[in-house]
Amino acid sequence: MMCRLRDHIERIDNGAAYAADDLAVVLRALLAPAHGNDVLRRLEDSSGIDPSRILVTRQADTTAKFSVGSLPTRPGAEVHGAEWVPWRDWIQRPVVHTECQGASVTYSWAKFLSTYANKWGGAHLDRTVPTHLQLIDGWSFGGLLLSGYLLRSAGLVAWAHTHRALSQGKFRLGTASLSTEVDEKARLGVPGSIATDPRDQLALGELQWLTLTSEELAFHLYVDPSQPVSARMAPSAIPFEMTFKPSDVTREPPVRNEVRQVAPKNVVAAADSSRSLRMSGRITAPPTSNVTE
């Protein structure tokens, strides 16, 4: 399962955006709390180690028109409001809240992984995909549609913390103890598999949180200050491109890695000539990079 997880992340990073569908199925099994799934929790329980903790950003705002939060982030992000929580709590935190056609839906990480795998991923093939799930892909960050970006983020959590359980755990087979000395930085695999950590994608931008209300679009994005980065915002029926470009850089941001078109009728809020929207965005380097905001 870990080999498949790593393969799917690599395929996404190499341009196969549709690999996000396959990744969702593996993540549902590893992280989602349901019968036959929840593999990471079961592994930690059987290994005798304390549950892992992860650093996550502020939660999605469930009173907004559209909001994204509870995203795994980098060490040092505490200065921007991130907090360490057990991953078993994180999986139940709201990651996306969206409104459409008078109805609202809040996706916890567990609900998002399960719904995506069941409705849009490779686990099932439904006649229709929920409108609220489609709305997520009106937005684009880190070179991916937002759903793919979220799945990759969860994949990094599963990869790191499953290896932690495997390297630190004390396992038993019947009455025999299976104890091995494994370097925490070692990555286990089988012949032909990828046994290295996924690549760092800061150069494509890392969303920290985003909140859209009737009056304001606010967000925080981490970037490599030396690299151009683009993102797509979709606060209405007319999405727009946002680009960060250092003054001394002439090249354009990388092309977005997309797999599906967003249905035009599925919008968070209709645009009209009388509507105005305030922007309140922060684009900064990660705190650990020693670069002034």
Short mmCIF file of C-alpha atoms in Angstrom, two decimals:
data_model
loop_
_atom_site.label_atom_id
_atom_site.label_comp_id
_atom_site.label_asym_id
_atom_site.label_seq_id
_atom_site.Cartn_x
_atom_site.Cartn_y
_atom_site.Cartn_z
CA MET A 1 0.00 0.00 0.00
CA MET A 2 2.84 2.40 0.82
CA CYS A 3 4.47 1.66 -2.53
CA ARG A 4 1.22 2.52 -4.32
CA LEU A 5 0.88 5.71 -2.26
CA ARG A 6 4.38 6.82 -3.22
CA ASP A 7 3.88 5.86 -6.87
CA HIS A 8 0.69 7.94 -7.12
CA ILE A 9 2.37 11.03 -5.60
CA GLU A 10 5.24 10.66 -8.06
CA ARG A 11 2.85 10.35 -11.00
CA ILE A 12 1.07 13.53 -9.93
CA ASP A 13 4.40 15.37 -9.64
CA ASN A 14 5.40 14.12 -13.10
CA GLY A 15 2.27 15.55 -14.72
CA ALA A 16 -0.33 12.77 -14.48
CA ALA A 17 -2.96 14.82 -12.66
CA TYR A 18 -5.51 11.99 -12.93
CA ALA A 19 -3.34 9.97 -10.52
CA ALA A 20 -5.08 11.99 -7.79
CA ASP A 21 -8.06 9.67 -8.26
CA ASP A 22 -5.89 6.63 -7.51
CA LEU A 23 -4.25 8.43 -4.59
CA ALA A 24 -7.67 9.11 -3.05
CA VAL A 25 -8.46 5.39 -2.87
CA VAL A 26 -5.21 4.59 -1.05
CA LEU A 27 -5.69 7.53 1.33
CA ARG A 28 -9.21 6.42 2.16
CA ALA A 29 -7.80 3.06 3.25
CA LEU A 30 -4.89 4.56 5.19
CA LEU A 31 -6.53 7.51 6.93
CA ALA A 32 -10.34 7.48 6.79
CA PRO A 33 -11.98 6.04 9.93
CA ALA A 34 -14.27 3.32 8.59
CA HIS A 35 -14.54 -0.46 8.68
CA GLY A 36 -11.67 -1.97 6.73
CA ASN A 37 -9.85 1.38 6.47
CA ASP A 38 -8.05 3.41 9.16
CA VAL A 39 -4.82 1.50 8.51
CA LEU A 40 -2.48 4.12 10.02
CA ARG A 41 -4.41 4.19 13.31
CA ARG A 42 -4.45 0.40 13.46
CA LEU A 43 -0.72 0.31 12.71
CA GLU A 44 0.05 2.80 15.47
CA ASP A 45 -2.12 0.92 17.95
CA SER A 46 -0.42 -2.39 17.16
CA SER A 47 3.06 -0.86 17.24
CA GLY A 48 2.74 0.43 20.79
CA ILE A 49 3.80 4.01 19.95
CA ASP A 50 2.03 7.24 20.76
CA PRO A 51 -0.17 8.65 17.97
CA SER A 52 1.61 11.03 15.60
CA ARG A 53 1.11 14.77 15.77
CA ILE A 54 1.18 17.11 12.78
CA LEU A 55 1.44 20.87 12.33
CA VAL A 56 -1.69 22.26 10.67
CA THR A 57 -3.01 25.68 9.69
CA ARG A 58 -6.20 27.34 10.90
CA GLN A 59 -9.42 25.42 10.24
CA ALA A 60 -11.76 26.12 7.35
CA ASP A 61 -14.34 28.77 8.29
CA THR A 62 -17.75 27.08 8.31
CA THR A 63 -19.56 30.45 8.24
CA ALA A 64 -17.96 31.55 4.95
CA LYS A 65 -19.10 31.16 1.35
CA PHE A 66 -16.00 29.09 0.63
CA SER A 67 -13.08 28.26 2.86
CA VAL A 68 -10.05 25.97 2.98
CA GLY A 69 -7.99 25.22 6.09
CA SER A 70 -6.55 22.57 8.41
CA LEU A 71 -3.71 22.09 5.92
CA PRO A 72 -0.49 20.28 6.89
CA THR A 73 2.30 22.85 6.88
CA ARG A 74 5.99 23.42 7.56
CA PRO A 75 7.83 23.72 10.89
CA GLY A 76 7.94 27.38 11.86
CA ALA A 77 4.39 28.10 10.69
CA GLU A 78 3.37 28.45 14.34
CA VAL A 79 4.17 32.17 13.96
CA HIS A 80 1.30 32.32 11.46
CA GLY A 81 -1.19 30.53 13.71
CA ALA A 82 -0.48 26.88 12.89
CA GLU A 83 -0.73 24.37 15.75
CA TRP A 84 0.39 20.84 16.52
CA VAL A 85 -2.47 18.36 16.84
CA PRO A 86 -2.77 14.55 16.87
CA TRP A 87 -3.36 13.39 13.31
CA ARG A 88 -6.44 11.53 14.58
CA ASP A 89 -7.92 14.93 15.49
CA TRP A 90 -6.73 16.52 12.25
CA ILE A 91 -8.56 13.93 10.14
CA GLN A 92 -11.86 15.16 11.65
CA ARG A 93 -11.14 18.87 11.23
CA PRO A 94 -12.90 20.86 8.48
CA VAL A 95 -10.70 21.19 5.41
CA VAL A 96 -13.26 22.64 2.95
CA HIS A 97 -16.52 24.49 3.49
CA THR A 98 -18.54 25.55 0.46
CA GLU A 99 -21.93 26.99 -0.42
CA CYS A 100 -23.80 26.52 -3.68
CA GLN A 101 -27.39 27.19 -4.70
CA GLY A 102 -28.47 27.94 -1.15
CA ALA A 103 -26.98 24.83 0.44
CA SER A 104 -23.70 24.42 2.29
CA VAL A 105 -21.43 21.44 2.88
CA THR A 106 -18.48 21.08 5.23
CA TYR A 107 -15.89 18.43 4.44
CA SER A 108 -13.69 17.13 7.21
CA TRP A 109 -10.54 15.46 5.93
CA ALA A 110 -12.16 12.07 6.57
CA LYS A 111 -15.31 13.05 4.66
CA PHE A 112 -13.34 14.60 1.80
CA LEU A 113 -11.11 11.55 1.31
CA SER A 114 -14.01 9.12 1.47
CA THR A 115 -16.33 11.19 -0.73
CA TYR A 116 -13.70 11.83 -3.37
CA ALA A 117 -12.67 8.16 -3.51
CA ASN A 118 -16.29 7.00 -3.62
CA LYS A 119 -17.70 9.59 -6.03
CA TRP A 120 -14.81 10.71 -8.22
CA GLY A 121 -11.92 8.37 -7.52
CA GLY A 122 -11.34 4.76 -8.44
CA ALA A 123 -13.37 3.08 -5.69
CA HIS A 124 -16.81 3.53 -7.31
CA LEU A 125 -18.32 5.03 -10.44
CA ASP A 126 -21.42 7.05 -9.60
CA ARG A 127 -23.80 8.53 -12.16
CA THR A 128 -23.26 12.01 -10.76
CA VAL A 129 -20.60 13.78 -8.72
CA PRO A 130 -21.88 16.05 -5.91
CA THR A 131 -21.94 19.69 -7.02
CA HIS A 132 -20.15 20.84 -3.88
CA LEU A 133 -17.28 18.47 -4.62
CA GLN A 134 -16.95 19.85 -8.15
CA LEU A 135 -16.82 23.41 -6.81
CA ILE A 136 -13.49 22.71 -5.15
CA ASP A 137 -11.77 22.51 -8.53
CA GLY A 138 -12.68 26.03 -9.51
CA TRP A 139 -9.56 26.88 -7.50
CA SER A 140 -5.99 25.87 -8.22
CA PHE A 141 -2.84 25.92 -6.05
CA GLY A 142 0.58 24.33 -6.11
CA GLY A 143 0.29 23.59 -9.82
CA LEU A 144 -2.78 21.40 -9.26
CA LEU A 145 -6.53 21.68 -9.11
CA LEU A 146 -7.45 22.20 -5.47
CA SER A 147 -8.77 18.66 -4.98
CA GLY A 148 -5.49 17.22 -6.26
CA TYR A 149 -3.53 19.65 -4.09
CA LEU A 150 -5.45 18.53 -0.99
CA LEU A 151 -4.99 14.85 -1.82
CA ARG A 152 -1.25 15.30 -2.32
CA SER A 153 -1.03 17.14 1.02
CA ALA A 154 -2.78 14.26 2.78
CA GLY A 155 -0.52 11.83 0.95
CA LEU A 156 2.56 13.46 2.47
CA VAL A 157 1.04 13.00 5.94
CA ALA A 158 0.29 9.34 5.30
CA TRP A 159 3.76 8.70 3.87
CA ALA A 160 5.68 10.32 6.75
CA HIS A 161 3.63 8.99 9.65
CA THR A 162 3.24 5.45 8.37
CA HIS A 163 7.03 5.26 8.12
CA ARG A 164 7.27 6.64 11.65
CA ALA A 165 5.06 3.81 12.93
CA LEU A 166 7.05 1.21 10.99
CA SER A 167 10.43 2.50 12.19
CA GLN A 168 9.55 3.08 15.86
CA GLY A 169 7.03 0.32 16.49
CA LYS A 170 7.52 -2.88 18.45
CA PHE A 171 5.52 -5.58 16.71
CA ARG A 172 4.69 -9.10 17.83
CA LEU A 173 3.91 -12.28 15.92
CA GLY A 174 2.18 -14.60 18.37
CA THR A 175 4.49 -14.66 21.41
CA ALA A 176 7.58 -13.60 19.45
CA SER A 177 8.69 -9.99 19.45
CA LEU A 178 9.57 -8.56 16.06
CA SER A 179 11.93 -5.73 16.87
CA THR A 180 14.21 -4.26 14.24
CA GLU A 181 16.62 -1.36 14.35
CA VAL A 182 15.43 0.98 11.62
CA ASP A 183 16.72 4.49 11.04
CA GLU A 184 13.80 6.94 11.33
CA LYS A 185 14.92 8.54 8.07
CA ALA A 186 14.98 5.22 6.24
CA ARG A 187 12.20 4.61 3.72
CA LEU A 188 10.96 1.08 3.29
CA GLY A 189 9.96 -0.38 -0.06
CA VAL A 190 10.01 -3.38 -2.33
CA PRO A 191 12.19 -4.01 -5.39
CA GLY A 192 11.30 -1.48 -8.07
CA SER A 193 9.48 0.89 -5.71
CA ILE A 194 10.37 4.51 -4.90
CA ALA A 195 12.01 4.58 -1.47
CA THR A 196 12.68 8.32 -1.20
CA ASP A 197 10.55 11.12 0.19
CA PRO A 198 8.33 13.04 -2.27
CA ARG A 199 9.93 16.14 -3.73
CA ASP A 200 9.56 19.55 -2.10
CA GLN A 201 7.09 21.60 -4.16
CA LEU A 202 7.45 24.98 -2.43
CA ALA A 203 8.43 26.48 -5.79
CA LEU A 204 4.82 25.91 -6.93
CA GLY A 205 3.33 27.62 -3.86
CA GLU A 206 1.78 26.20 -0.69
CA LEU A 207 -1.67 27.34 0.37
CA GLN A 208 -2.04 27.89 4.12
CA TRP A 209 -5.69 28.87 4.26
CA LEU A 210 -8.35 30.67 2.24
CA THR A 211 -11.69 32.25 3.16
CA LEU A 212 -14.28 33.81 0.86
CA THR A 213 -17.16 35.83 2.29
CA SER A 214 -19.67 38.11 0.59
CA GLU A 215 -17.30 41.04 1.07
CA GLU A 216 -13.77 39.65 1.09
CA LEU A 217 -11.39 37.05 -0.32
CA ALA A 218 -8.58 36.41 2.17
CA PHE A 219 -5.76 33.89 1.93
CA HIS A 220 -2.16 33.10 2.89
CA LEU A 221 0.26 31.47 0.46
CA TYR A 222 3.84 30.33 1.10
CA VAL A 223 6.23 30.73 -1.85
CA ASP A 224 9.88 30.46 -2.75
CA PRO A 225 10.72 34.19 -3.13
CA SER A 226 12.98 33.45 -6.10
CA GLN A 227 10.35 31.58 -8.14
CA PRO A 228 7.26 32.83 -10.03
CA VAL A 229 4.03 31.23 -8.81
CA SER A 230 0.46 31.32 -10.07
CA ALA A 231 -2.89 30.32 -8.60
CA ARG A 232 -6.46 30.43 -9.84
CA MET A 233 -9.14 32.06 -7.72
CA ALA A 234 -12.83 31.40 -8.35
CA PRO A 235 -14.89 33.68 -6.10
CA SER A 236 -17.62 33.98 -8.77
CA ALA A 237 -18.56 32.74 -12.23
CA ILE A 238 -15.51 34.60 -13.55
CA PRO A 239 -12.30 33.06 -12.14
CA PHE A 240 -9.04 34.96 -12.34
CA GLU A 241 -5.35 34.18 -12.31
CA MET A 242 -3.17 35.49 -9.49
CA THR A 243 0.59 35.58 -10.11
CA PHE A 244 3.52 36.22 -7.80
CA LYS A 245 6.58 37.19 -9.83
CA PRO A 246 9.89 38.44 -8.39
CA SER A 247 11.00 41.69 -10.03
CA ASP A 248 14.29 40.19 -11.23
CA VAL A 249 12.72 37.09 -12.82
CA THR A 250 11.61 37.08 -16.47
CA ARG A 251 10.29 33.51 -16.81
CA GLU A 252 6.60 32.73 -16.37
CA PRO A 253 5.10 30.48 -13.65
CA PRO A 254 4.87 26.75 -14.46
CA VAL A 255 1.83 25.57 -16.39
CA ARG A 256 -0.93 24.24 -14.16
CA ASN A 257 -1.38 20.47 -14.11
CA GLU A 258 -5.12 19.99 -14.70
CA VAL A 259 -7.28 17.01 -15.53
CA ARG A 260 -10.90 18.18 -15.71
CA GLN A 261 -12.96 21.23 -16.59
CA VAL A 262 -15.21 22.84 -14.02
CA ALA A 263 -18.91 23.02 -14.89
CA PRO A 264 -19.69 26.74 -15.54
CA LYS A 265 -23.00 26.69 -13.65
CA ASN A 266 -21.37 25.49 -10.44
CA VAL A 267 -20.23 28.70 -8.78
CA VAL A 268 -20.03 29.83 -5.19
CA ALA A 269 -21.53 33.26 -5.83
CA ALA A 270 -23.00 34.85 -8.93
CA ALA A 271 -21.22 37.92 -10.27
CA ASP A 272 -23.13 41.09 -11.11
CA SER A 273 -22.20 44.66 -11.94
CA SER A 274 -23.01 45.93 -8.44
CA ARG A 275 -20.85 43.43 -6.59
CA SER A 276 -17.41 44.36 -5.27
CA LEU A 277 -14.96 42.14 -3.44
CA ARG A 278 -12.09 43.16 -1.20
CA MET A 279 -8.83 41.19 -1.51
CA SER A 280 -6.75 40.52 1.58
CA GLY A 281 -3.98 38.15 0.58
CA ARG A 282 -0.59 37.37 2.08
CA ILE A 283 2.19 35.88 -0.02
CA THR A 284 5.23 35.14 2.11
CA ALA A 285 8.24 32.89 2.39
CA PRO A 286 7.95 30.09 4.97
CA PRO A 287 9.19 31.31 8.37
CA THR A 288 12.11 28.87 8.36
CA SER A 289 13.61 30.31 5.17
CA ASN A 290 14.97 33.38 7.04
CA VAL A 291 13.49 35.71 4.45
CA THR A 292 11.64 38.81 5.62
CA GLU A 293 7.96 38.92 4.65
#
